[in-house]
Coordinates of N, CA and C and ligand atoms in Angstrom, one line a residue:
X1474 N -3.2 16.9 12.1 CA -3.1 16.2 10.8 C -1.8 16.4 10.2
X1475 N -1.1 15.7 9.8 CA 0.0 15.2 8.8 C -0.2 16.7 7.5
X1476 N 1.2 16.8 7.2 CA 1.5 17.4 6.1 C 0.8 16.7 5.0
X1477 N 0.9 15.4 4.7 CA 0.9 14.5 3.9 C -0.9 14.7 3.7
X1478 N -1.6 14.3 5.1 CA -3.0 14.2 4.8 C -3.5 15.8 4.4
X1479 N -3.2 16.8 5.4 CA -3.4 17.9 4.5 C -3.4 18.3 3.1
X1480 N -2.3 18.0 2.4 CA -2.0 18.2 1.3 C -3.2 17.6 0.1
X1481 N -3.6 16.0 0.4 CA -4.2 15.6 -0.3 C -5.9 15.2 0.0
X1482 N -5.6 16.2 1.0 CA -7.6 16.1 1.6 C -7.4 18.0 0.6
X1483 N -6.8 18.2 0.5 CA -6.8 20.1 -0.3 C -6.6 20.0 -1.8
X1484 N -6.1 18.8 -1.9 CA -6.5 18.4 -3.3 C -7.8 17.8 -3.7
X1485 N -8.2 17.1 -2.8 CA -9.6 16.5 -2.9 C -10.7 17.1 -2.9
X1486 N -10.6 18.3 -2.0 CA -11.9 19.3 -1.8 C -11.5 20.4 -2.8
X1487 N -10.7 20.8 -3.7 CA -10.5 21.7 -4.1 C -11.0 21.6 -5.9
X1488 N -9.6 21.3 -6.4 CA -9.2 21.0 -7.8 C -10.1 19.1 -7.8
X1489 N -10.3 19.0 -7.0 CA -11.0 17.4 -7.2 C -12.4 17.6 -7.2
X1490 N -12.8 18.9 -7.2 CA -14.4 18.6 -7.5 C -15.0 19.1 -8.8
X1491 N -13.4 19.2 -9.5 CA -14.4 19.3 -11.4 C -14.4 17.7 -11.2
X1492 N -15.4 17.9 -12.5 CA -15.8 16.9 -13.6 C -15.1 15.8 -14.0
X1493 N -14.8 14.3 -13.6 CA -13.7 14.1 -14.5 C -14.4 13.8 -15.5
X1494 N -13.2 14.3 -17.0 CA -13.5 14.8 -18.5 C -14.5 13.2 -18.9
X1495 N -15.8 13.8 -19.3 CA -16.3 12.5 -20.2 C -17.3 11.5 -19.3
X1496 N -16.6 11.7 -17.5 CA -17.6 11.0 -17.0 C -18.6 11.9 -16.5
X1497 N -19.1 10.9 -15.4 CA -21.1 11.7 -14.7 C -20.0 11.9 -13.1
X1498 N -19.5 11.8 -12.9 CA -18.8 11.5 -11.6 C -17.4 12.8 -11.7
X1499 N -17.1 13.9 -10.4 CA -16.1 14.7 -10.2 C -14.4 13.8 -10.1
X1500 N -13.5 14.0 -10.1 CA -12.1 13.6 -10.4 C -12.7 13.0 -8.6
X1501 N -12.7 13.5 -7.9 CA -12.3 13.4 -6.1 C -13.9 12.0 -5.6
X1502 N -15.0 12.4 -6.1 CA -15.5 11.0 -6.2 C -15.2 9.9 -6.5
X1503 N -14.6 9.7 -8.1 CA -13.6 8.7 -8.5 C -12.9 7.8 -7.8
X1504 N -12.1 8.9 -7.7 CA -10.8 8.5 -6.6 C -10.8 7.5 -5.4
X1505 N -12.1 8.3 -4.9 CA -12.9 7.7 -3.1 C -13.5 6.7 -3.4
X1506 N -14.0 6.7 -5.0 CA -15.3 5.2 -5.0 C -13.8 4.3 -5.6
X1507 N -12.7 4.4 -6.0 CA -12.0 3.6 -6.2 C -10.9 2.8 -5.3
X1508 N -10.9 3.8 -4.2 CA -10.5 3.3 -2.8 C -11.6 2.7 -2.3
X1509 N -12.7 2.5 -2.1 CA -13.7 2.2 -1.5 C -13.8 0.6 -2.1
X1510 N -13.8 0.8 -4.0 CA -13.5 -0.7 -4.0 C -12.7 -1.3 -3.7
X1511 N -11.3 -0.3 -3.4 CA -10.0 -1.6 -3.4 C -10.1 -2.7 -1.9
X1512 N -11.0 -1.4 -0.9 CA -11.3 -1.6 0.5 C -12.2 -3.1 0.5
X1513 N -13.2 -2.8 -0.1 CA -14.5 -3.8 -0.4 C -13.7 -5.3 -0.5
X1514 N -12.7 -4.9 -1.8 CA -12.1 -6.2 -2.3 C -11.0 -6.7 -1.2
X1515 N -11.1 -6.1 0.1 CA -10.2 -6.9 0.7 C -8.4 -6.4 0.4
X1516 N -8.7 -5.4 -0.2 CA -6.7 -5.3 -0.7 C -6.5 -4.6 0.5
X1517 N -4.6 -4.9 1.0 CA -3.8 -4.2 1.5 C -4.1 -2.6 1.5
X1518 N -3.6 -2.1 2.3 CA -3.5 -1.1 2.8 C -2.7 -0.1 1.7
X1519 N -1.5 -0.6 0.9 CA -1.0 0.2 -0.1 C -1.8 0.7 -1.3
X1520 N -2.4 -0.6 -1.6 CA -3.9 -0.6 -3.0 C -4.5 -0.1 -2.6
X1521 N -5.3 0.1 -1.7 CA -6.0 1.1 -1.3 C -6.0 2.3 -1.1
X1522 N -4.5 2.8 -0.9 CA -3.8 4.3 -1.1 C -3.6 4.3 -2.7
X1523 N -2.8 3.3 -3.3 CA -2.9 3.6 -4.6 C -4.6 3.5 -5.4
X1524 N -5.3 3.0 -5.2 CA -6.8 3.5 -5.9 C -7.0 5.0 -5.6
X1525 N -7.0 5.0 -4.2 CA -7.2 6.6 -3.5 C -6.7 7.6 -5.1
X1526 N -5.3 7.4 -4.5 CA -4.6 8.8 -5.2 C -4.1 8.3 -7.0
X1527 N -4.8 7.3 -7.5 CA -4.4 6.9 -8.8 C -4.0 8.1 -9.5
X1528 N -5.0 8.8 -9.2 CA -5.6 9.8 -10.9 C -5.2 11.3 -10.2
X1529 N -3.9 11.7 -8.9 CA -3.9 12.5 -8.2 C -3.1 13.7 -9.4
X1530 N -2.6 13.1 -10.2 CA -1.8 14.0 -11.5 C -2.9 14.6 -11.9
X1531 N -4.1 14.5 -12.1 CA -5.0 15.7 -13.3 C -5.7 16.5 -12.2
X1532 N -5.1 16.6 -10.8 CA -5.7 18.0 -10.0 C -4.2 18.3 -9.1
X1533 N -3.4 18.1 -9.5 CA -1.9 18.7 -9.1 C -1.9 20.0 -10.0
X1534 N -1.9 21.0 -9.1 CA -1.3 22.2 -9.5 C -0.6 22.3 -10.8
X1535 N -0.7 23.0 -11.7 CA 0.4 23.1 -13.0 C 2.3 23.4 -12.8
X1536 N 2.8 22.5 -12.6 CA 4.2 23.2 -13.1 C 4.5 24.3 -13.5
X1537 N 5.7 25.0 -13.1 CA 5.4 26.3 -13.9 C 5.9 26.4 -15.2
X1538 N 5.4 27.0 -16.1 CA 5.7 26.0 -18.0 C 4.5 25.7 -18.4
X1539 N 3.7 24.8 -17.8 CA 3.2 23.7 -17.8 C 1.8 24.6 -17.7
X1540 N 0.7 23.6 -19.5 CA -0.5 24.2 -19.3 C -1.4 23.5 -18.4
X1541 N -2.4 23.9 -17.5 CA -3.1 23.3 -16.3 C -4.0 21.7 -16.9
X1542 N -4.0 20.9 -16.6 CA -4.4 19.8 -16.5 C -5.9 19.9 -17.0
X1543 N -6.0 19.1 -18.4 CA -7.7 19.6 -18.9 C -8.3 18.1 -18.7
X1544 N -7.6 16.8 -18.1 CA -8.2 15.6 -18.1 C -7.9 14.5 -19.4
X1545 N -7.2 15.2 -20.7 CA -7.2 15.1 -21.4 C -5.6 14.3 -21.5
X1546 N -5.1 14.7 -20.9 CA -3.3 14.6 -21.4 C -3.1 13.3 -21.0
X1547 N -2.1 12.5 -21.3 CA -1.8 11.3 -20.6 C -0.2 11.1 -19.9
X1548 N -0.3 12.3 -19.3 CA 1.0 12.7 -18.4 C 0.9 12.3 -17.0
X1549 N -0.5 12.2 -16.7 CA -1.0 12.2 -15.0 C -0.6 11.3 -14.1
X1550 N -0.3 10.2 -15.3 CA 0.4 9.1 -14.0 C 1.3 8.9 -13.8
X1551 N 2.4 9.8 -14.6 CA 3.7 9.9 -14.9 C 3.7 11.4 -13.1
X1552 N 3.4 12.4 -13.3 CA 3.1 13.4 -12.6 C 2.7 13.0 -11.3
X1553 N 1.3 11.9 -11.2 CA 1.1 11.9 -9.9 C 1.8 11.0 -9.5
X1554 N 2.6 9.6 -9.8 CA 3.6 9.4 -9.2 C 5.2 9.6 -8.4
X1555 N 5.3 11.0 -9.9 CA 6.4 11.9 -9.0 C 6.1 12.4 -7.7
X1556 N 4.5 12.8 -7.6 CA 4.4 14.2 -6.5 C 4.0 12.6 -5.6
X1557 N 3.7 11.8 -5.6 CA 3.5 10.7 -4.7 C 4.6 10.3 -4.0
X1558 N 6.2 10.1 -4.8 CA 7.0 10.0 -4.0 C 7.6 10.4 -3.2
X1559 N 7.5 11.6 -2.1 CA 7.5 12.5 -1.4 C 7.3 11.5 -0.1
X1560 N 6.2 11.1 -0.3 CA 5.6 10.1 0.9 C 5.4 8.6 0.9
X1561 N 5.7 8.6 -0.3 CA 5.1 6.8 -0.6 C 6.3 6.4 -1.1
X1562 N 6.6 4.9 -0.9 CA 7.4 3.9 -1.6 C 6.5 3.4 -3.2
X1563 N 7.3 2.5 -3.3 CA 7.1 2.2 -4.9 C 5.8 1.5 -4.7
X1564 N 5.5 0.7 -3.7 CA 4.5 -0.2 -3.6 C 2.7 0.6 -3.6
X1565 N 3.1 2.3 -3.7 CA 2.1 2.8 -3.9 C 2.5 3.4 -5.4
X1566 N 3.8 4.2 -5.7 CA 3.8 4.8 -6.4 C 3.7 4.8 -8.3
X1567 N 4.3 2.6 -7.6 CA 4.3 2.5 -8.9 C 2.6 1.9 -9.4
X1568 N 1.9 1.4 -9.0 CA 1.0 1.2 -9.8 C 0.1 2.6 -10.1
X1569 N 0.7 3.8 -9.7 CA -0.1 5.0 -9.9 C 0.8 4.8 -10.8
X1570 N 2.0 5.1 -11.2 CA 2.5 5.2 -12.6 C 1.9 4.2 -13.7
X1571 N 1.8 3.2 -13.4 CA 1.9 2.2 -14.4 C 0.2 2.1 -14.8
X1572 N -1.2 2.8 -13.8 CA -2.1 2.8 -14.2 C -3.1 3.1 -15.5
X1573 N -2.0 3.6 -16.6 CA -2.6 3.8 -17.9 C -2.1 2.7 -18.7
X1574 N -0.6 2.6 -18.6 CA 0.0 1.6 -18.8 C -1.0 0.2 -18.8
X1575 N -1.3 -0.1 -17.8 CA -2.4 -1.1 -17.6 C -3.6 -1.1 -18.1
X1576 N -4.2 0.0 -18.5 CA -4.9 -0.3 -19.2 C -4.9 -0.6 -20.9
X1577 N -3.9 0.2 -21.1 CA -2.8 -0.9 -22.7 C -3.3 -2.2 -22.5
X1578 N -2.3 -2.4 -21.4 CA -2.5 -3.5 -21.5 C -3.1 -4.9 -21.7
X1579 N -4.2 -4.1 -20.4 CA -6.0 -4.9 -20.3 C -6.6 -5.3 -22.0
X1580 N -6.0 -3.7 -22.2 CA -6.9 -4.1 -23.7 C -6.4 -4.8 -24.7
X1581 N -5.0 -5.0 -24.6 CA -4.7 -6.1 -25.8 C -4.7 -7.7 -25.2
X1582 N -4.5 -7.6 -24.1 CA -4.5 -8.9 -23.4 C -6.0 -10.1 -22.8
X1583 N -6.8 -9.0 -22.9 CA -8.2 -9.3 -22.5 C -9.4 -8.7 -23.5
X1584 N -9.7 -9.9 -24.5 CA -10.5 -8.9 -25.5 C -11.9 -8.5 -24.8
X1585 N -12.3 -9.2 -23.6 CA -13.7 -8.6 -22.7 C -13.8 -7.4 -22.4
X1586 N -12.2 -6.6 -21.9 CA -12.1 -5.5 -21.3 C -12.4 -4.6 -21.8
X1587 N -12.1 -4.3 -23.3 CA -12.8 -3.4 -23.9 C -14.1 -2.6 -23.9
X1588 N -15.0 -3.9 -23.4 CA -16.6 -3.4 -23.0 C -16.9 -3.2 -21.7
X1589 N -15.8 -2.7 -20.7 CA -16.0 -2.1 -19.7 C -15.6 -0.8 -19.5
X1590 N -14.7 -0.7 -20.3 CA -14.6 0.8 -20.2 C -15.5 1.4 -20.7
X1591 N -15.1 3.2 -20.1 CA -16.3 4.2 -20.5 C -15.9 4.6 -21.8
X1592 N -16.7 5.1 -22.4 CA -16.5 5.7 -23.8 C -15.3 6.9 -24.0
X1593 N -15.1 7.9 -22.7 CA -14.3 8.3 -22.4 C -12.9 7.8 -22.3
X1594 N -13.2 6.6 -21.8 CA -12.0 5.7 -21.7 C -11.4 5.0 -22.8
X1595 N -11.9 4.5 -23.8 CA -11.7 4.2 -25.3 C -10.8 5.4 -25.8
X1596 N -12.0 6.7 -25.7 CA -11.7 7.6 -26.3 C -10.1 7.8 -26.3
X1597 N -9.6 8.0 -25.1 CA -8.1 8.6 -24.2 C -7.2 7.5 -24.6
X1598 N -7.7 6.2 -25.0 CA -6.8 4.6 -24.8 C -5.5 5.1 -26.3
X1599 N -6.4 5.8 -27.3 CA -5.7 6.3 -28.5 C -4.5 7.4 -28.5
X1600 N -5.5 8.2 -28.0 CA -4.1 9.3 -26.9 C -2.9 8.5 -26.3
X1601 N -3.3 7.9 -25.9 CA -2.1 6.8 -24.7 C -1.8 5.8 -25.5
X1602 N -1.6 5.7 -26.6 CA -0.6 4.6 -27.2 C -1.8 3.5 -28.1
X1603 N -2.8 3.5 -27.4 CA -3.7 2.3 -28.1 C -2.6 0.8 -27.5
X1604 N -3.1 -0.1 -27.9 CA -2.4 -1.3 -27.7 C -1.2 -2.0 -27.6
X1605 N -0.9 -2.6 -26.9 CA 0.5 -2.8 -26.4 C 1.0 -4.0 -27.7
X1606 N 2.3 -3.0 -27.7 CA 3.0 -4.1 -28.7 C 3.4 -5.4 -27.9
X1607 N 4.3 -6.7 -28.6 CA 4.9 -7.7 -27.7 C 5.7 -7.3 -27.0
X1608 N 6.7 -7.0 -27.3 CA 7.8 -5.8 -26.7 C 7.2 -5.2 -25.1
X1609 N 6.4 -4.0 -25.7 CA 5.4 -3.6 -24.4 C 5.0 -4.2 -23.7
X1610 N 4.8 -5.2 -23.9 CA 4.0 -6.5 -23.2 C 5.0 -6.8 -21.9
X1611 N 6.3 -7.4 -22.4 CA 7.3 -8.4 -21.7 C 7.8 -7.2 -21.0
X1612 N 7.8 -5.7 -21.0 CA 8.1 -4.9 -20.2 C 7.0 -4.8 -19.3
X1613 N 6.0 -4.4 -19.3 CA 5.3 -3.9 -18.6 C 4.8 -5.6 -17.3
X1614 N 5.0 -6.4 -18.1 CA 5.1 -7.9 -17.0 C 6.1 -8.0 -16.2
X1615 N 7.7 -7.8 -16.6 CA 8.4 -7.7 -16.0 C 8.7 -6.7 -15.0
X1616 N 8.0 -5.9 -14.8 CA 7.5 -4.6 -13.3 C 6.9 -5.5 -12.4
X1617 N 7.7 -5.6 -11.2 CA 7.3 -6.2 -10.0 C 5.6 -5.9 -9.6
X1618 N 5.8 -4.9 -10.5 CA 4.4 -4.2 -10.1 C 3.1 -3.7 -10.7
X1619 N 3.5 -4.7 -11.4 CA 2.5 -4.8 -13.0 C 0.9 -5.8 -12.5
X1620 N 0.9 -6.6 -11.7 CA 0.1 -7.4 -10.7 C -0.9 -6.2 -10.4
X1621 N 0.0 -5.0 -9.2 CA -0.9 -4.5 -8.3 C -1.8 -2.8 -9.4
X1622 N -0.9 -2.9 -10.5 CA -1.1 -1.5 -11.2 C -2.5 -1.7 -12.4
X1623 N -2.8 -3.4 -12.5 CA -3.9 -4.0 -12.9 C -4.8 -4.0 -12.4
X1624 N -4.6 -3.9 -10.6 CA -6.0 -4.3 -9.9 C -6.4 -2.9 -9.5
X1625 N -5.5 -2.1 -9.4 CA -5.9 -0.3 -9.3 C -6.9 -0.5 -11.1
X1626 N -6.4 -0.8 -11.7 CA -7.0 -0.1 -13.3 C -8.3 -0.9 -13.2
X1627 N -8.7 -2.0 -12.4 CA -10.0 -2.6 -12.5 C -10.7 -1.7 -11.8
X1628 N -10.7 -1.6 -10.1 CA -11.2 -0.9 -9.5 C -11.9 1.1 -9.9
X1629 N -10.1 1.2 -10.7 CA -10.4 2.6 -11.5 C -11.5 2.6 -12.7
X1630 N -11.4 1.7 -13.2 CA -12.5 1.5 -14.2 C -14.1 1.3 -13.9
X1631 N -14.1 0.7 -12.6 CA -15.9 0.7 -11.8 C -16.1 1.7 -11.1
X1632 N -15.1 2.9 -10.8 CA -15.3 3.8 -9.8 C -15.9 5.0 -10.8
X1633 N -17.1 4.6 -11.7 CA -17.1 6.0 -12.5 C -18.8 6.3 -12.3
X1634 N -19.4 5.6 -11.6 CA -21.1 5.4 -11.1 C -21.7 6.4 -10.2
X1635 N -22.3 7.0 -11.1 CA -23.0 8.3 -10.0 C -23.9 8.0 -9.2
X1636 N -24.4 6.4 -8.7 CA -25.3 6.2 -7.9 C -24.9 6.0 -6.8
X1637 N -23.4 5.5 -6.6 CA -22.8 4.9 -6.0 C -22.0 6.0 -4.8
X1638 N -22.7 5.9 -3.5 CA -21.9 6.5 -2.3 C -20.3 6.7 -2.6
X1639 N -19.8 7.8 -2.7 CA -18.4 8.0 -2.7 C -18.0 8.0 -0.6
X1640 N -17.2 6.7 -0.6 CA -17.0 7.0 0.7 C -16.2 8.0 1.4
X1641 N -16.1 8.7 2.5 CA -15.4 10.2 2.9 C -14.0 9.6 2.8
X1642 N -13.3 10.6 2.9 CA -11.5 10.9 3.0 C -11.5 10.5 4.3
X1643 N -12.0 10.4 5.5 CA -11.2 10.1 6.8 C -11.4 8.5 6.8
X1644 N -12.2 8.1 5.8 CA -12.1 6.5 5.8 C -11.1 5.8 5.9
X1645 N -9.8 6.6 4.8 CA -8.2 6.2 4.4 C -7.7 7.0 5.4
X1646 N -7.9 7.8 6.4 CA -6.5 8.4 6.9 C -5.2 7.7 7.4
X1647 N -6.3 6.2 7.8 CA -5.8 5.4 9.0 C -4.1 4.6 7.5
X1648 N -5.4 3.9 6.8 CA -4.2 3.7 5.9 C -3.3 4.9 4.9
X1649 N -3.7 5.8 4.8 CA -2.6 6.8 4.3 C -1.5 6.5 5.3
X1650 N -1.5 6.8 6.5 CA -0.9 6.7 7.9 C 0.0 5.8 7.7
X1651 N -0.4 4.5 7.4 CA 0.1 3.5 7.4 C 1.0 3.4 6.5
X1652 N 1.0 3.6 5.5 CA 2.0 3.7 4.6 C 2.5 4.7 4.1
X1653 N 2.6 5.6 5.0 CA 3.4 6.8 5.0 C 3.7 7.0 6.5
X1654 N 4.6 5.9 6.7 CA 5.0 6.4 8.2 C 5.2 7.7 8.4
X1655 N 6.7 8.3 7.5 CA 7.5 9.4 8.0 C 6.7 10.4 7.7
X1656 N 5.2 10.3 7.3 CA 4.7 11.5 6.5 C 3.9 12.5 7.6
Ligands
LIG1902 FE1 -9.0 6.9 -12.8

């Protein structure tokens, strides 16, 4: 197995089986029921790595400085994009970055979306800026990658159901692979 898959099947089984904050569902469920939909819906092989490892900032190790990740902060996409670029191009890394971003977005752009998120997710949207100004707007459109960092925030937003089979990590190995040649 790959450096690359090791690394993030040790994040998965490890620091990915707390709670994520506020839902019924662990951080590492999430993740897998969010790859699982990107799979379902037919996406590319990169959206499907980026659903995978969207939310891979709030079970990354602490920086040293840096207080340990309580679920709470709105650094994680900022974080798991950095530790993503190691192995991944932009076409994964940036809609991990831009994943909170997007949901700004969602919510000033789509007044339906509001009633899809979790209460948790409201809760955090205020942490994270609340609503995108105009300004914010014509930036975050203008990201080549503002398209794919929307369809991660949908998927991430239904992946929070505790009824729902989280599919295993060797389901993606093939596509981790794929878009991490050198890894
Ligand atoms: Fe998420």
């Amino acid at each position: 197995m790959s450096e690359m898959l090791q690394e993030v099947r040790a994040l998965l089984d490890g620091p990915g089986g707390r709670q994520y904050l506020g839902e019924q569902v662990s951080v590492a469920v999430h993740m897998l029921q969010a790859a699982g939909l990107a799979r379902a819906a037919g996406a590319a092989d990169h959206l499907v790595v980026a659903a995978l490892l969207h939310d891979v900032g709030h079970i990354l190790p602490p920086a040293p400085g840096e207080a340990p990740d309580t679920g709470a902060d709105d650094r994680h996409d900022a974080r798991g994009a950095g530790w993503l670029s190691r192995w991944f191009g932009p076409e994964v890394t940036e809609p991990v970055r831009l994943h909170v971003a997007a949901k700004r977005y969602l919510c000033t752009v789509d007044p339906r979306y509001l009633t899809v998120l979790s209460e948790a997710s409201v809760e955090s949207l205020r942490r994270q800026g609340g609503p995108m100004s105009p300004a914010e707007i014509a930036g975050f459109e203008g990201s080549p990658h503002h398209g794919a960092a929307v369809a991660v925030r949908r998927w991430d937003d239904e992946a929070k159901d505790p009824d729902r089979p989280a599919p295993d990590f060797s389901q993606f190995a093939a596509a981790l692979r794929a878009v991490a040649p050198g890894a």
